[in-house]
Amino acid sequence: FVGAVAPPVGTINGESVLETPFTVSDAGAYQLTVTDLAFPVALESDSLDVAVWNDATPGTLIISQSNVNAGSFNLGTLPAGSYELLVIAQAASPGFQGLYSVSIAGGSSGTSSALATTVPVGTLPAASPIAIPASEGLSLTLGDLAWPAALTSLQAVLVEGGTVLQGPVAAGSYTIASAAAGTAQLYVAAQPNSTAGEGAYTAVVSGGGQTLLDVAEPVTDTTHYGYAFSTTLSAAGSYQVALNDFQLPAALGSLSAVVEQGGASLADASLTTGGTATLSPEPQAGAINVVAFAEPAASGGLFGLQLSATPSGSVVYQAVQGVGAAYHAQTITVSTAGTYEVSLTDLGFPANFAALDAILTSGEQVVGEIDGTGELSWSAKAGTYQLNLLAQTGTLQDGSAADYGLYGVHIASTSSPSTTSSSSSSGTGGSGGLSGGMLGVLAVALLRTLRRRRAALQGADRRKPML
């Protein structure tokens, strides 16, 4: 095998690695083409490292080029078989965001394609995938939600394989004459208002009379926290959105949200202090998005989001989100009602945590909390619970900050003395009934410090939990 030794994708210096296999089925002369799409700006000059290996003869280089610019590279005559491509690219400072396409084409006919893809560099956010069911024209609408403040800049590029379908473009509506059946990607680069530090955009792609993509995403600087939530409504009607600050491990400094559908915010659903709001105008069946912003206390915070139909109160979507500390959520499915216990242990590797909290929730209700290490016992009904872990790494013996920590979690039924972590590995055996092998789970989390994580991955908290 061939492996690259290089920094992780999206590191703070803006260097990213593409390591991908490709297959040649049509023997012949091939050419590798790397195109800098200059989105949002051009890559660092003379920063590309390119190599191609023949997997049939490990260690044999077809081509190796270092410190070059984007362009075309002759691979010579390639027999049918498996190959490996490595490209290391450097995004330019200070934004450290870039995008390039790579293609390998040729063969006996000169038109065979062995690889065609587009690769983000540095901290450019991942693309939104778009499934195109048939060859057809598309429409793209890119908009600034101007909430809670207008963005400083907003641009996007729509690509398919290694081909640019549209862009780079600013906010507005655009028509793409033709796109092939397959999967396209929408890349968006945006900057928040320097005073507010947070904003949001929406993107809608349609084709063949149907909506293929409807997303809303937060845009924040490194001192703010934004989150995107998405679900699909099965029917039009009256709905409410609710935000709940659990005030654990401490109350949030602020909590706000806006609901979007079809590229527009639902005006009466902008919550600036938490609480409940009715969506107006009434949403239609289809994708619907919520963008939330939160300001945590020093020890972090936790909030819940719920979307429900009115007046029935039927819940159509709910989520719990940690803020301001390294956060991990573990779903617990209880198949048999009874008394259960959660144990949380700081394993002290490579150092004790500065803070460690486990908060057990059921929907919008807090079941209990473990502050530090200890146990939590609760009477569980059959259903789904969520264990929310928030942690802050500690200090090593030499006084430097630890980059990660290690904790252990054990969840078991205490209803029967015979129910232990070793007596059942699934929800169908034993007398406990925790599904998914949750009995005796040892949760291992490499928890990066908040500052390094956010500096290295701009917008890493812009996660999109799916229903």
Short mmCIF file of C-alpha atoms in Angstrom, two decimals:
data_model
loop_
_atom_site.label_atom_id
_atom_site.label_comp_id
_atom_site.label_asym_id
_atom_site.label_seq_id
_atom_site.Cartn_x
_atom_site.Cartn_y
_atom_site.Cartn_z
CA PHE A 1 0.00 0.00 0.00
CA VAL A 2 0.95 3.65 -0.29
CA GLY A 3 0.31 6.10 2.55
CA ALA A 4 0.84 9.82 3.01
CA VAL A 5 2.46 11.30 6.11
CA ALA A 6 1.06 14.82 6.26
CA PRO A 7 -0.94 17.17 8.49
CA PRO A 8 -4.67 16.48 8.88
CA VAL A 9 -7.07 18.10 6.44
CA GLY A 10 -8.05 21.66 7.41
CA THR A 11 -5.16 22.35 9.77
CA ILE A 12 -4.48 25.93 10.76
CA ASN A 13 -1.74 26.39 8.16
CA GLY A 14 -4.22 25.78 5.36
CA GLU A 15 -2.56 22.65 3.97
CA SER A 16 -4.79 19.81 2.80
CA VAL A 17 -4.10 16.33 1.45
CA LEU A 18 -5.93 14.39 -1.26
CA GLU A 19 -5.05 10.70 -1.26
CA THR A 20 -7.33 8.71 -3.56
CA PRO A 21 -7.22 5.55 -5.68
CA PHE A 22 -8.26 5.53 -9.33
CA THR A 23 -8.68 2.80 -11.92
CA VAL A 24 -7.53 2.73 -15.54
CA SER A 25 -9.74 0.43 -17.60
CA ASP A 26 -8.73 1.75 -21.03
CA ALA A 27 -4.95 1.42 -21.45
CA GLY A 28 -3.21 4.29 -23.17
CA ALA A 29 -1.60 7.69 -22.66
CA TYR A 30 -3.07 9.71 -19.78
CA GLN A 31 -2.74 13.25 -18.52
CA LEU A 32 -3.29 14.62 -15.02
CA THR A 33 -4.77 18.12 -14.88
CA VAL A 34 -5.00 20.19 -11.71
CA THR A 35 -7.02 23.41 -12.04
CA ASP A 36 -7.01 26.12 -9.37
CA LEU A 37 -10.63 27.33 -9.20
CA ALA A 38 -9.49 30.43 -7.30
CA PHE A 39 -12.37 30.09 -4.85
CA PRO A 40 -12.61 32.14 -2.81
CA VAL A 41 -9.03 33.10 -3.76
CA ALA A 42 -6.16 31.44 -5.62
CA LEU A 43 -4.01 28.83 -3.89
CA GLU A 44 -0.57 29.72 -2.59
CA SER A 45 1.87 30.00 -5.49
CA ASP A 46 4.20 27.03 -6.12
CA SER A 47 2.54 25.06 -3.32
CA LEU A 48 1.37 21.84 -5.00
CA ASP A 49 2.97 18.45 -4.44
CA VAL A 50 1.72 15.78 -6.87
CA ALA A 51 2.51 12.06 -7.06
CA VAL A 52 1.01 9.01 -8.80
CA TRP A 53 1.81 5.38 -7.95
CA ASN A 54 1.09 2.13 -9.74
CA ASP A 55 -0.53 -0.17 -7.17
CA ALA A 56 0.50 -3.25 -9.18
CA THR A 57 4.14 -2.46 -8.48
CA PRO A 58 4.16 -0.85 -5.00
CA GLY A 59 6.72 1.87 -4.53
CA THR A 60 6.92 2.59 -8.26
CA LEU A 61 6.28 6.26 -8.97
CA ILE A 62 4.62 7.20 -12.24
CA ILE A 63 5.17 10.89 -11.56
CA SER A 64 6.41 13.02 -8.67
CA GLN A 65 6.36 16.82 -8.71
CA SER A 66 7.01 19.18 -5.79
CA ASN A 67 6.42 22.91 -5.29
CA VAL A 68 4.58 23.38 -8.57
CA ASN A 69 1.56 25.38 -9.70
CA ALA A 70 -1.68 23.96 -11.03
CA GLY A 71 -1.41 22.69 -14.59
CA SER A 72 -1.15 19.53 -16.68
CA PHE A 73 1.20 16.63 -16.03
CA ASN A 74 1.94 13.83 -18.51
CA LEU A 75 1.54 10.38 -16.96
CA GLY A 76 2.73 8.52 -20.03
CA THR A 77 1.20 5.23 -21.16
CA LEU A 78 -0.70 3.52 -18.35
CA PRO A 79 -1.71 -0.15 -18.53
CA ALA A 80 -5.11 -1.13 -17.18
CA GLY A 81 -5.03 -1.45 -13.40
CA SER A 82 -5.21 0.34 -10.06
CA TYR A 83 -3.31 3.50 -9.20
CA GLU A 84 -2.97 5.97 -6.34
CA LEU A 85 -2.99 9.78 -6.56
CA LEU A 86 -1.58 12.11 -3.91
CA VAL A 87 -1.99 15.89 -4.06
CA ILE A 88 -0.94 18.23 -1.26
CA ALA A 89 -2.19 21.81 -1.68
CA GLN A 90 -1.69 25.00 0.31
CA ALA A 91 -4.38 27.67 0.71
CA ALA A 92 -3.22 31.27 0.82
CA SER A 93 -3.18 33.36 3.99
CA PRO A 94 -4.90 34.97 5.75
CA GLY A 95 -8.16 33.15 4.93
CA PHE A 96 -6.59 29.74 4.28
CA GLN A 97 -9.44 28.66 2.00
CA GLY A 98 -9.11 27.31 -1.53
CA LEU A 99 -10.60 24.94 -4.08
CA TYR A 100 -9.17 23.01 -7.01
CA SER A 101 -10.32 20.35 -9.47
CA VAL A 102 -8.33 17.34 -10.60
CA SER A 103 -8.90 15.11 -13.60
CA ILE A 104 -7.11 12.15 -15.18
CA ALA A 105 -8.11 11.48 -18.78
CA GLY A 106 -6.79 9.84 -21.96
CA GLY A 107 -6.65 6.19 -22.92
CA SER A 108 -6.70 4.66 -26.40
CA SER A 109 -9.50 7.01 -27.50
CA GLY A 110 -8.14 10.04 -25.71
CA THR A 111 -11.52 10.61 -24.03
CA SER A 112 -11.57 8.02 -21.24
CA SER A 113 -11.90 9.50 -17.75
CA ALA A 114 -10.20 7.76 -14.85
CA LEU A 115 -10.87 10.50 -12.26
CA ALA A 116 -12.72 13.81 -12.05
CA THR A 117 -13.31 15.52 -8.71
CA THR A 118 -13.13 18.81 -6.85
CA VAL A 119 -11.18 19.23 -3.62
CA PRO A 120 -11.54 21.87 -0.87
CA VAL A 121 -8.35 23.19 0.70
CA GLY A 122 -7.68 24.47 4.21
CA THR A 123 -10.70 25.67 6.14
CA LEU A 124 -13.11 25.95 3.23
CA PRO A 125 -16.35 24.37 4.53
CA ALA A 126 -17.40 21.04 3.08
CA ALA A 127 -19.75 21.14 0.11
CA SER A 128 -23.49 20.49 0.22
CA PRO A 129 -24.15 17.46 -2.02
CA ILE A 130 -26.96 17.67 -4.58
CA ALA A 131 -28.46 14.53 -6.12
CA ILE A 132 -29.48 15.24 -9.73
CA PRO A 133 -31.87 12.50 -10.89
CA ALA A 134 -31.65 13.21 -14.63
CA SER A 135 -29.80 15.42 -17.10
CA GLU A 136 -31.59 18.75 -16.88
CA GLY A 137 -31.30 22.47 -16.26
CA LEU A 138 -30.94 23.79 -12.73
CA SER A 139 -31.66 27.00 -10.87
CA LEU A 140 -29.55 28.27 -7.98
CA THR A 141 -30.60 30.91 -5.45
CA LEU A 142 -28.03 32.13 -2.93
CA GLY A 143 -29.18 34.53 -0.23
CA ASP A 144 -28.02 36.36 2.87
CA LEU A 145 -30.55 35.83 5.66
CA ALA A 146 -29.23 39.07 7.19
CA TRP A 147 -29.81 37.58 10.61
CA PRO A 148 -28.76 38.49 13.18
CA ALA A 149 -26.69 40.78 10.94
CA ALA A 150 -25.85 40.99 7.24
CA LEU A 151 -22.76 39.11 6.05
CA THR A 152 -19.66 40.98 4.94
CA SER A 153 -19.18 38.67 1.95
CA LEU A 154 -20.99 35.72 0.38
CA GLN A 155 -20.11 33.71 -2.71
CA ALA A 156 -20.65 30.19 -4.02
CA VAL A 157 -19.56 27.83 -6.77
CA LEU A 158 -21.56 24.87 -8.08
CA VAL A 159 -19.51 21.97 -9.44
CA GLU A 160 -20.10 18.47 -10.74
CA GLY A 161 -17.16 16.12 -10.80
CA GLY A 162 -14.33 18.36 -11.94
CA THR A 163 -16.58 20.72 -13.94
CA VAL A 164 -17.78 24.12 -12.74
CA LEU A 165 -21.50 24.48 -13.48
CA GLN A 166 -21.87 27.98 -12.04
CA GLY A 167 -19.73 30.50 -10.27
CA PRO A 168 -18.14 31.90 -8.39
CA VAL A 169 -21.29 33.97 -7.83
CA ALA A 170 -22.56 36.40 -5.19
CA ALA A 171 -26.03 36.42 -3.65
CA GLY A 172 -28.72 36.21 -6.34
CA SER A 173 -30.56 33.80 -8.64
CA TYR A 174 -28.87 31.91 -11.48
CA THR A 175 -29.83 29.46 -14.23
CA ILE A 176 -27.64 26.51 -15.21
CA ALA A 177 -28.49 25.36 -18.73
CA SER A 178 -27.59 21.71 -18.26
CA ALA A 179 -26.27 19.34 -15.61
CA ALA A 180 -25.70 15.61 -15.95
CA ALA A 181 -27.45 13.03 -13.79
CA GLY A 182 -25.30 12.34 -10.75
CA THR A 183 -24.09 14.28 -7.74
CA ALA A 184 -23.14 17.96 -7.76
CA GLN A 185 -21.55 19.95 -4.93
CA LEU A 186 -22.22 23.48 -3.77
CA TYR A 187 -19.31 25.22 -2.05
CA VAL A 188 -20.00 28.43 -0.14
CA ALA A 189 -17.49 30.91 1.27
CA ALA A 190 -18.82 33.62 3.58
CA GLN A 191 -17.60 36.07 6.19
CA PRO A 192 -19.68 37.49 9.08
CA ASN A 193 -20.03 41.12 10.01
CA SER A 194 -16.92 42.04 12.01
CA THR A 195 -19.01 43.67 14.73
CA ALA A 196 -21.71 41.01 15.14
CA GLY A 197 -19.40 38.07 14.45
CA GLU A 198 -22.31 35.93 13.27
CA GLY A 199 -24.70 35.67 10.35
CA ALA A 200 -26.40 33.11 8.12
CA TYR A 201 -26.99 32.29 4.47
CA THR A 202 -29.41 30.13 2.53
CA ALA A 203 -28.99 28.19 -0.72
CA VAL A 204 -31.71 26.57 -2.83
CA VAL A 205 -31.13 24.44 -5.93
CA SER A 206 -34.09 23.28 -8.05
CA GLY A 207 -34.45 21.15 -11.16
CA GLY A 208 -37.11 19.14 -12.95
CA GLY A 209 -39.86 20.84 -10.99
CA GLN A 210 -38.51 19.80 -7.58
CA THR A 211 -36.26 21.21 -4.89
CA LEU A 212 -32.95 19.35 -4.89
CA LEU A 213 -31.29 21.34 -2.11
CA ASP A 214 -32.56 23.71 0.59
CA VAL A 215 -30.00 24.59 3.26
CA ALA A 216 -29.42 27.36 5.76
CA GLU A 217 -26.04 27.62 7.48
CA PRO A 218 -24.54 29.82 10.21
CA VAL A 219 -21.41 31.88 9.54
CA THR A 220 -19.34 32.84 12.58
CA ASP A 221 -15.96 34.17 13.57
CA THR A 222 -13.78 32.17 15.97
CA THR A 223 -15.40 33.69 19.08
CA HIS A 224 -19.02 32.80 18.27
CA TYR A 225 -21.00 29.56 18.03
CA GLY A 226 -23.52 28.72 15.32
CA TYR A 227 -25.45 25.52 14.57
CA ALA A 228 -27.62 24.26 11.71
CA PHE A 229 -30.48 21.81 12.14
CA SER A 230 -32.45 20.29 9.28
CA THR A 231 -35.48 18.06 8.87
CA THR A 232 -38.29 17.41 6.41
CA LEU A 233 -41.95 18.23 7.00
CA SER A 234 -44.35 15.63 5.66
CA ALA A 235 -47.23 18.08 5.41
CA ALA A 236 -47.94 21.81 5.28
CA GLY A 237 -49.58 23.36 8.31
CA SER A 238 -49.13 25.28 11.52
CA TYR A 239 -45.91 24.68 13.48
CA GLN A 240 -44.04 26.07 16.46
CA VAL A 241 -40.32 26.16 17.23
CA ALA A 242 -39.06 26.16 20.82
CA LEU A 243 -35.61 26.83 22.28
CA ASN A 244 -34.76 25.71 25.79
CA ASP A 245 -31.61 26.62 27.74
CA PHE A 246 -31.04 23.68 30.08
CA GLN A 247 -28.78 25.96 32.17
CA LEU A 248 -26.33 23.08 32.58
CA PRO A 249 -23.52 23.07 33.44
CA ALA A 250 -24.28 26.83 33.45
CA ALA A 251 -26.81 29.19 31.88
CA LEU A 252 -26.07 30.45 28.37
CA GLY A 253 -25.30 34.13 27.92
CA SER A 254 -27.62 34.26 24.90
CA LEU A 255 -29.62 31.87 22.73
CA SER A 256 -31.35 32.71 19.45
CA ALA A 257 -32.63 31.02 16.30
CA VAL A 258 -34.25 31.63 12.93
CA VAL A 259 -36.25 29.20 10.78
CA GLU A 260 -35.80 29.06 6.98
CA GLN A 261 -37.61 27.37 4.13
CA GLY A 262 -37.30 27.90 0.41
CA GLY A 263 -34.61 30.55 0.78
CA ALA A 264 -36.59 32.84 3.08
CA SER A 265 -36.81 33.25 6.84
CA LEU A 266 -40.17 32.66 8.46
CA ALA A 267 -40.58 36.11 9.96
CA ASP A 268 -42.33 35.25 13.21
CA ALA A 269 -39.93 32.43 14.02
CA SER A 270 -36.89 34.54 14.94
CA LEU A 271 -36.20 33.85 18.61
CA THR A 272 -33.78 36.24 20.27
CA THR A 273 -34.00 35.07 23.89
CA GLY A 274 -35.15 31.48 23.64
CA GLY A 275 -38.79 30.53 24.19
CA THR A 276 -41.43 29.57 21.63
CA ALA A 277 -42.52 31.11 18.34
CA THR A 278 -45.13 30.24 15.72
CA LEU A 279 -43.84 29.82 12.17
CA SER A 280 -45.33 32.40 9.84
CA PRO A 281 -46.14 32.12 7.02
CA GLU A 282 -47.06 28.50 7.55
CA PRO A 283 -44.39 26.20 6.11
CA GLN A 284 -45.00 23.81 3.24
CA ALA A 285 -44.14 20.12 3.07
CA GLY A 286 -40.43 19.65 2.38
CA ALA A 287 -37.07 20.60 3.84
CA ILE A 288 -37.00 23.11 6.68
CA ASN A 289 -33.94 24.48 8.48
CA VAL A 290 -33.17 26.13 11.81
CA VAL A 291 -30.04 28.19 12.44
CA ALA A 292 -29.21 28.81 16.10
CA PHE A 293 -26.58 30.90 17.87
CA ALA A 294 -25.53 30.55 21.50
CA GLU A 295 -23.11 32.27 23.87
CA PRO A 296 -21.86 29.87 26.54
CA ALA A 297 -20.54 30.46 30.03
CA ALA A 298 -16.91 29.57 30.71
CA SER A 299 -17.89 26.02 31.66
CA GLY A 300 -20.06 25.52 28.56
CA GLY A 301 -23.79 25.10 28.13
CA LEU A 302 -26.53 22.94 26.67
CA PHE A 303 -29.72 23.81 24.82
CA GLY A 304 -32.62 21.96 23.25
CA LEU A 305 -34.53 22.63 20.05
CA GLN A 306 -38.01 21.33 19.27
CA LEU A 307 -40.29 21.69 16.26
CA SER A 308 -43.90 20.68 16.81
CA ALA A 309 -47.24 20.81 15.00
CA THR A 310 -50.01 22.95 16.41
CA PRO A 311 -52.46 22.66 17.97
CA SER A 312 -51.79 18.91 18.41
CA GLY A 313 -48.37 19.45 19.97
CA SER A 314 -46.98 16.49 18.01
CA VAL A 315 -43.18 16.69 17.94
CA VAL A 316 -41.74 16.44 14.41
CA TYR A 317 -38.11 17.21 15.28
CA GLN A 318 -35.98 17.69 18.38
CA ALA A 319 -32.29 17.99 19.12
CA VAL A 320 -29.94 18.73 22.02
CA GLN A 321 -26.71 20.65 21.45
CA GLY A 322 -23.69 21.37 23.66
CA VAL A 323 -21.92 24.72 23.40
CA GLY A 324 -18.52 26.10 24.41
CA ALA A 325 -16.72 22.90 25.39
CA ALA A 326 -15.67 19.73 23.62
CA TYR A 327 -19.02 18.00 23.13
CA HIS A 328 -20.10 14.45 22.43
CA ALA A 329 -23.63 13.02 22.38
CA GLN A 330 -24.43 9.35 22.88
CA THR A 331 -27.90 7.99 22.09
CA ILE A 332 -29.21 5.40 24.54
CA THR A 333 -32.15 3.22 23.53
CA VAL A 334 -33.93 1.53 26.43
CA SER A 335 -36.05 -1.39 25.27
CA THR A 336 -37.12 -2.55 28.73
CA ALA A 337 -38.34 -0.18 31.45
CA GLY A 338 -36.44 -0.33 34.73
CA THR A 339 -33.78 1.30 36.85
CA TYR A 340 -30.55 2.16 35.07
CA GLU A 341 -27.27 3.69 36.09
CA VAL A 342 -24.69 5.78 34.25
CA SER A 343 -21.14 5.87 35.60
CA LEU A 344 -18.67 8.50 34.42
CA THR A 345 -14.93 8.18 35.06
CA ASP A 346 -12.09 10.57 34.29
CA LEU A 347 -9.32 8.18 33.21
CA GLY A 348 -6.68 10.89 33.69
CA PHE A 349 -4.89 10.34 30.39
CA PRO A 350 -2.79 12.22 29.54
CA ALA A 351 -4.11 14.49 32.33
CA ASN A 352 -7.26 14.98 34.34
CA PHE A 353 -9.96 17.09 32.72
CA ALA A 354 -10.33 20.68 33.87
CA ALA A 355 -14.09 20.13 33.65
CA LEU A 356 -16.22 17.09 32.83
CA ASP A 357 -20.02 16.96 32.80
CA ALA A 358 -22.52 14.34 31.73
CA ILE A 359 -26.13 15.47 31.30
CA LEU A 360 -28.81 12.90 30.56
CA THR A 361 -31.82 14.22 28.64
CA SER A 362 -35.08 12.84 27.33
CA GLY A 363 -36.50 15.12 24.68
CA GLU A 364 -36.69 18.56 26.29
CA GLN A 365 -36.40 17.19 29.84
CA VAL A 366 -33.25 16.85 31.94
CA VAL A 367 -33.14 13.44 33.62
CA GLY A 368 -30.01 14.13 35.68
CA GLU A 369 -26.40 15.34 35.70
CA ILE A 370 -22.99 14.04 36.72
CA ASP A 371 -20.59 16.88 37.57
CA GLY A 372 -17.05 15.52 37.32
CA THR A 373 -17.08 11.79 38.01
CA GLY A 374 -19.73 9.68 39.70
CA GLU A 375 -22.97 7.83 39.07
CA LEU A 376 -26.48 8.74 38.05
CA SER A 377 -29.39 6.37 38.64
CA TRP A 378 -32.78 6.88 37.00
CA SER A 379 -36.08 5.08 36.49
CA ALA A 380 -36.29 4.69 32.73
CA LYS A 381 -39.29 4.13 30.54
CA ALA A 382 -38.81 2.32 27.26
CA GLY A 383 -37.61 4.88 24.72
CA THR A 384 -34.66 6.97 23.63
CA TYR A 385 -32.40 9.07 25.85
CA GLN A 386 -29.35 11.17 25.07
CA LEU A 387 -26.19 11.35 27.17
CA ASN A 388 -24.50 14.71 26.59
CA LEU A 389 -20.84 14.97 27.57
CA LEU A 390 -19.09 18.34 27.82
CA ALA A 391 -15.41 18.48 28.68
CA GLN A 392 -12.48 20.86 28.94
CA THR A 393 -9.00 19.40 28.78
CA GLY A 394 -6.57 19.89 31.62
CA THR A 395 -2.89 20.57 32.21
CA LEU A 396 0.05 18.22 31.77
CA GLN A 397 2.74 17.74 34.41
CA ASP A 398 5.06 20.15 32.60
CA GLY A 399 2.41 22.88 32.84
CA SER A 400 1.41 22.82 29.17
CA ALA A 401 -2.17 22.38 28.04
CA ALA A 402 -3.33 18.88 27.15
CA ASP A 403 -4.70 18.53 23.63
CA TYR A 404 -7.02 15.66 24.50
CA GLY A 405 -8.41 13.59 27.35
CA LEU A 406 -9.84 10.16 28.03
CA TYR A 407 -13.03 9.30 29.86
CA GLY A 408 -14.99 6.12 30.48
CA VAL A 409 -18.76 5.65 30.47
CA HIS A 410 -20.60 2.58 31.75
CA ILE A 411 -24.39 2.23 31.38
CA ALA A 412 -26.25 -0.76 32.83
CA SER A 413 -29.55 -1.87 34.28
CA THR A 414 -29.65 -2.18 38.05
CA SER A 415 -33.13 -3.72 38.09
CA SER A 416 -31.63 -7.21 38.35
CA PRO A 417 -28.40 -8.18 40.16
CA SER A 418 -27.56 -10.55 37.32
CA THR A 419 -27.53 -7.75 34.73
CA THR A 420 -23.92 -6.70 34.25
CA SER A 421 -21.81 -5.33 31.46
CA SER A 422 -20.59 -8.83 30.62
CA SER A 423 -23.96 -10.59 30.60
CA SER A 424 -25.41 -8.90 27.55
CA SER A 425 -23.94 -7.26 24.50
CA SER A 426 -27.21 -6.30 22.83
CA GLY A 427 -30.67 -5.10 23.66
CA THR A 428 -32.17 -8.52 22.99
CA GLY A 429 -30.25 -10.52 25.60
CA GLY A 430 -30.12 -10.48 29.40
CA SER A 431 -32.66 -8.75 31.61
CA GLY A 432 -31.45 -5.21 31.03
CA GLY A 433 -32.43 -4.19 27.54
CA LEU A 434 -30.05 -1.42 26.46
CA SER A 435 -29.81 -1.82 22.69
CA GLY A 436 -26.85 -1.25 20.42
CA GLY A 437 -24.28 -2.87 22.69
CA MET A 438 -24.50 -0.01 25.19
CA LEU A 439 -23.85 -2.31 28.15
CA GLY A 440 -20.24 -1.99 29.11
CA VAL A 441 -19.42 0.74 26.62
CA LEU A 442 -16.06 2.40 27.14
CA ALA A 443 -16.33 5.75 25.43
CA VAL A 444 -13.02 7.00 24.14
CA ALA A 445 -12.94 10.65 23.14
CA LEU A 446 -9.99 12.58 21.82
CA LEU A 447 -11.14 16.00 22.94
CA ARG A 448 -9.19 18.84 21.41
CA THR A 449 -8.94 22.11 23.28
CA LEU A 450 -11.61 24.54 22.23
CA ARG A 451 -9.23 27.19 21.08
CA ARG A 452 -7.14 24.91 18.86
CA ARG A 453 -10.17 23.13 17.50
CA ARG A 454 -11.93 26.33 16.47
CA ALA A 455 -8.78 27.93 15.07
CA ALA A 456 -7.99 24.87 13.01
CA LEU A 457 -11.52 24.26 11.78
CA GLN A 458 -13.38 27.51 11.26
CA GLY A 459 -17.03 26.88 11.85
CA ALA A 460 -16.44 23.42 13.29
CA ASP A 461 -19.53 24.03 15.43
CA ARG A 462 -21.67 24.54 12.34
CA ARG A 463 -22.86 20.99 12.56
CA LYS A 464 -26.06 19.87 10.92
CA PRO A 465 -27.78 17.21 13.01
CA MET A 466 -30.26 15.23 10.88
CA LEU A 467 -33.53 13.73 12.09
#
